[in-house]
Amino acid sequence: MKKRIFSGAQPTGELHIGNYLGATKNWVELQNEYDSLFGIVDLHAITVPQDPAVLRKKSLDLARIYLAAGVDPDISTIFIQSDVPAHAELAWVLNCIARMGELERMTQFKDKSGGKSERASVGLFTYPVLMAADILLYQTDLVPVGQDQKQHLELCRDIAGRFNRDYGEAFVIPDPYIQKAGAKILSLKDPEKKMSKSDENLNATVFLLDDADTIMRKVKKAVTDSGTTIEFDESRPAINNLLTIYKLLTGKTEEECVSDFEGKGYGQFK
């Protein structure tokens, strides 16, 4: 039997190339090798207020993006999280297994609560437990995750191990799948932070539904580092980020990417 992968995205905001290169592109490449389930995790989205009608429309729009990106419904399962009551039911059971201290250490909760945890919703606090339920419900072997979600997957593994120890072997302990390059695409305007669909600077993020002219304008306005050579260099995050995007979109090797722009300046590169 094939091993199983599970992943999902929230139907809020617009997906950007970081989402595609760090997640959806992986799904398309892995779906032929694994039993694949890809969720539209609308329950995660309601940690902040949502208009139900708008959320439902965005959920369907996201399903269309999955299909357009190459997820094949003949070999993969695409579903909306709230259509499967077992996600919320298992989350409650796992809430009784998880520990307050574990959830308080979650970096994403600290970031999103803005240092005002007493005013944050309980849903935001227990968000990682619902994520664990999403994964464990399907006896998932492999979870494609970005670096920012790795901590949540470690919590999922801890909760599953604790449940198995106390109540018998019930859950597969999932492993992360993190691709070697592109797991974290950076902002075009501030390469010290991740590309984000909520960035106030609209030129910082390339959205999947941007037209060709808009994409070209954003790339031409992207910040660059000091220096003149166009090469992969982690000490120069801006040019390294642009080259990583180029590499992943073209499928070329690092050597081929550097060769394409040897002797050329930033203007020609962008």
Coordinates of C-alpha atoms in Angstrom, one line a residue, residues 27-228:
W27 CA 1.5 18.2 -3.6
V28 CA 1.4 17.9 -7.4
E29 CA 4.8 16.1 -7.5
L30 CA 4.0 13.8 -4.6
Q31 CA 0.5 12.7 -5.5
N32 CA 1.6 10.0 -7.9
E33 CA 3.8 8.4 -5.2
Y34 CA 1.5 8.7 -2.2
D35 CA -2.2 8.3 -1.2
S36 CA -2.9 12.0 -1.1
L37 CA -5.5 14.1 0.8
F38 CA -5.5 17.8 0.4
G39 CA -7.9 19.8 2.7
I40 CA -9.4 23.3 2.5
V41 CA -9.1 24.0 6.2
D42 CA -11.9 26.5 6.7
L43 CA -12.3 25.7 10.5
H44 CA -8.8 27.0 11.0
A45 CA -9.8 30.3 9.3
I46 CA -12.5 31.1 11.9
T47 CA -9.9 32.0 14.6
V48 CA -10.7 35.5 13.3
P49 CA -14.2 36.7 12.4
Q50 CA -15.4 35.6 8.9
D51 CA -18.5 36.2 6.8
P52 CA -19.9 32.7 6.3
A53 CA -21.0 33.3 2.7
V54 CA -17.6 34.8 1.8
L55 CA -15.7 32.0 3.5
R56 CA -17.7 29.4 1.6
K57 CA -17.0 31.2 -1.7
K58 CA -13.3 31.4 -0.9
S59 CA -13.3 27.7 0.0
L60 CA -14.6 26.8 -3.5
D61 CA -12.2 29.3 -5.1
L62 CA -9.3 27.6 -3.3
A63 CA -10.5 24.2 -4.6
R64 CA -10.3 25.6 -8.1
I65 CA -6.7 26.8 -7.5
Y66 CA -5.7 23.3 -6.3
L67 CA -7.1 21.9 -9.6
A68 CA -5.4 24.6 -11.7
A69 CA -2.1 24.0 -9.9
G70 CA -2.2 20.4 -11.0
V71 CA -3.8 18.4 -8.1
D72 CA -5.6 15.6 -9.9
P73 CA -9.0 14.7 -8.4
D74 CA -8.7 11.2 -10.1
I75 CA -5.8 10.3 -7.9
S76 CA -6.0 12.7 -5.0
T77 CA -8.8 13.6 -2.5
I78 CA -9.7 17.3 -2.2
F79 CA -12.2 18.2 0.5
I80 CA -13.5 21.0 2.8
Q81 CA -12.6 20.4 6.4
S82 CA -15.9 21.5 7.9
D83 CA -17.7 18.9 5.7
V84 CA -16.1 16.2 7.9
P85 CA -17.3 16.5 11.5
A86 CA -14.7 14.1 12.7
H87 CA -12.0 16.9 12.5
A88 CA -13.7 18.9 15.3
E89 CA -14.6 15.7 17.2
L90 CA -11.1 14.4 17.3
A91 CA -9.8 17.9 18.1
W92 CA -11.8 17.8 21.3
V93 CA -10.4 14.4 22.3
L94 CA -6.8 15.6 21.6
N95 CA -7.5 18.8 23.6
C96 CA -7.8 16.5 26.6
I97 CA -4.4 15.0 25.8
A98 CA -2.4 18.2 25.0
R99 CA -0.8 20.2 27.7
M100 CA -1.2 24.0 28.3
G101 CA 2.6 24.4 28.5
E102 CA 3.0 22.9 25.1
L103 CA 0.5 25.2 23.5
E104 CA 1.9 28.3 25.3
R105 CA 5.3 27.6 23.6
M106 CA 3.9 27.7 20.1
T107 CA 5.7 30.6 18.3
Q108 CA 2.8 31.3 15.9
F109 CA 0.4 31.8 18.9
K110 CA 2.8 34.3 20.4
D111 CA 3.1 36.1 17.1
K112 CA -0.6 36.3 16.2
S113 CA -1.7 37.2 19.7
G114 CA 0.6 40.2 19.6
G115 CA 1.7 39.7 23.2
K116 CA -1.9 40.0 24.4
S117 CA -2.7 36.4 25.0
E118 CA -5.4 37.1 27.5
R119 CA -7.4 38.8 24.7
A120 CA -6.7 36.1 22.1
S121 CA -9.4 33.5 21.2
V122 CA -9.2 30.1 22.7
G123 CA -9.5 28.8 19.1
L124 CA -6.2 30.6 18.2
F125 CA -4.6 29.0 21.3
T126 CA -5.8 25.5 20.4
Y127 CA -5.3 25.9 16.7
P128 CA -2.3 23.4 16.7
V129 CA -4.5 20.7 18.3
L130 CA -7.0 21.0 15.4
M131 CA -4.1 20.7 13.0
A132 CA -3.0 17.6 14.8
A133 CA -6.5 16.2 14.5
D134 CA -6.5 16.9 10.7
I135 CA -3.3 14.9 10.4
L136 CA -4.0 12.0 12.8
L137 CA -7.6 11.4 11.6
Y138 CA -6.3 10.0 8.3
Q139 CA -3.4 8.0 9.7
T140 CA -1.0 10.2 7.8
D141 CA 2.5 9.1 7.2
L142 CA 4.0 12.3 5.6
V143 CA 3.0 15.9 6.0
P144 CA 4.4 18.5 3.5
V145 CA 5.2 21.5 5.8
G146 CA 7.1 24.8 5.6
Q147 CA 9.6 25.7 8.3
D148 CA 7.0 27.8 10.1
Q149 CA 4.7 24.8 10.6
K150 CA 7.4 22.3 11.7
Q151 CA 6.8 23.2 15.4
H152 CA 3.1 22.3 15.0
L153 CA 4.0 19.0 13.5
E154 CA 6.3 18.2 16.3
L155 CA 3.5 18.9 18.7
C156 CA 1.2 16.6 16.7
R157 CA 3.8 13.8 17.0
D158 CA 4.1 14.3 20.7
I159 CA 0.3 14.2 21.2
A160 CA 0.0 11.1 19.0
G161 CA 2.8 9.4 20.9
R162 CA 1.2 10.2 24.3
F163 CA -2.2 8.9 23.2
N164 CA -0.6 5.7 21.8
R165 CA 1.3 5.2 25.1
D166 CA -1.7 5.8 27.3
Y167 CA -4.5 4.2 25.3
G168 CA -2.9 1.7 22.9
E169 CA -1.6 2.1 19.4
A170 CA -4.2 4.2 17.6
F171 CA -2.3 6.7 15.5
V172 CA 0.5 6.7 12.9
I173 CA 3.2 9.1 14.0
P174 CA 3.6 11.4 11.0
D175 CA 6.9 12.6 9.5
P176 CA 7.5 16.0 7.9
Y177 CA 8.3 16.5 4.3
I178 CA 10.3 19.7 3.7
Q179 CA 11.8 20.2 0.3
K180 CA 15.4 21.2 0.2
A181 CA 14.8 24.6 -1.5
G182 CA 11.9 26.9 -1.5
A183 CA 10.2 25.8 1.7
K184 CA 10.4 29.5 2.8
I185 CA 10.0 32.1 0.0
L186 CA 10.9 35.6 1.3
S187 CA 9.3 39.0 0.9
L188 CA 10.4 40.9 -2.3
K189 CA 10.6 44.1 -0.2
D190 CA 12.1 42.8 3.1
P191 CA 14.1 39.5 2.6
E192 CA 14.4 39.2 6.4
K193 CA 10.8 38.0 6.6
K194 CA 8.6 35.4 4.9
M195 CA 6.4 36.3 1.9
S196 CA 2.9 36.8 3.3
K197 CA -0.5 37.3 1.8
S198 CA -1.3 39.8 4.7
D199 CA 1.8 42.0 4.0
E200 CA 0.6 45.7 3.9
N201 CA 3.2 46.4 1.1
L202 CA 1.4 44.9 -2.0
N203 CA 4.7 44.9 -3.9
A204 CA 6.2 42.5 -1.4
T205 CA 4.1 39.5 -2.5
V206 CA 3.4 37.9 -5.9
F207 CA -0.1 36.4 -5.8
L208 CA -1.0 33.4 -8.0
L209 CA -3.8 35.4 -9.6
D210 CA -1.7 38.4 -10.4
D211 CA -1.6 39.2 -14.2
A212 CA 1.7 39.1 -16.1
D213 CA 2.2 42.9 -16.0
T214 CA 1.7 43.1 -12.2
I215 CA 4.1 40.2 -11.6
M216 CA 6.8 41.9 -13.8
R217 CA 6.3 45.2 -12.0
K218 CA 6.7 43.6 -8.6
V219 CA 9.8 41.7 -9.6
K220 CA 11.4 44.7 -11.1
K221 CA 10.8 46.6 -7.8
A222 CA 12.2 43.8 -5.7
V223 CA 15.0 44.9 -3.4
T224 CA 18.5 43.5 -4.0
D225 CA 21.7 43.2 -2.0
S226 CA 25.0 45.0 -2.2
G227 CA 27.4 43.4 -4.7
T228 CA 27.2 42.8 -8.4

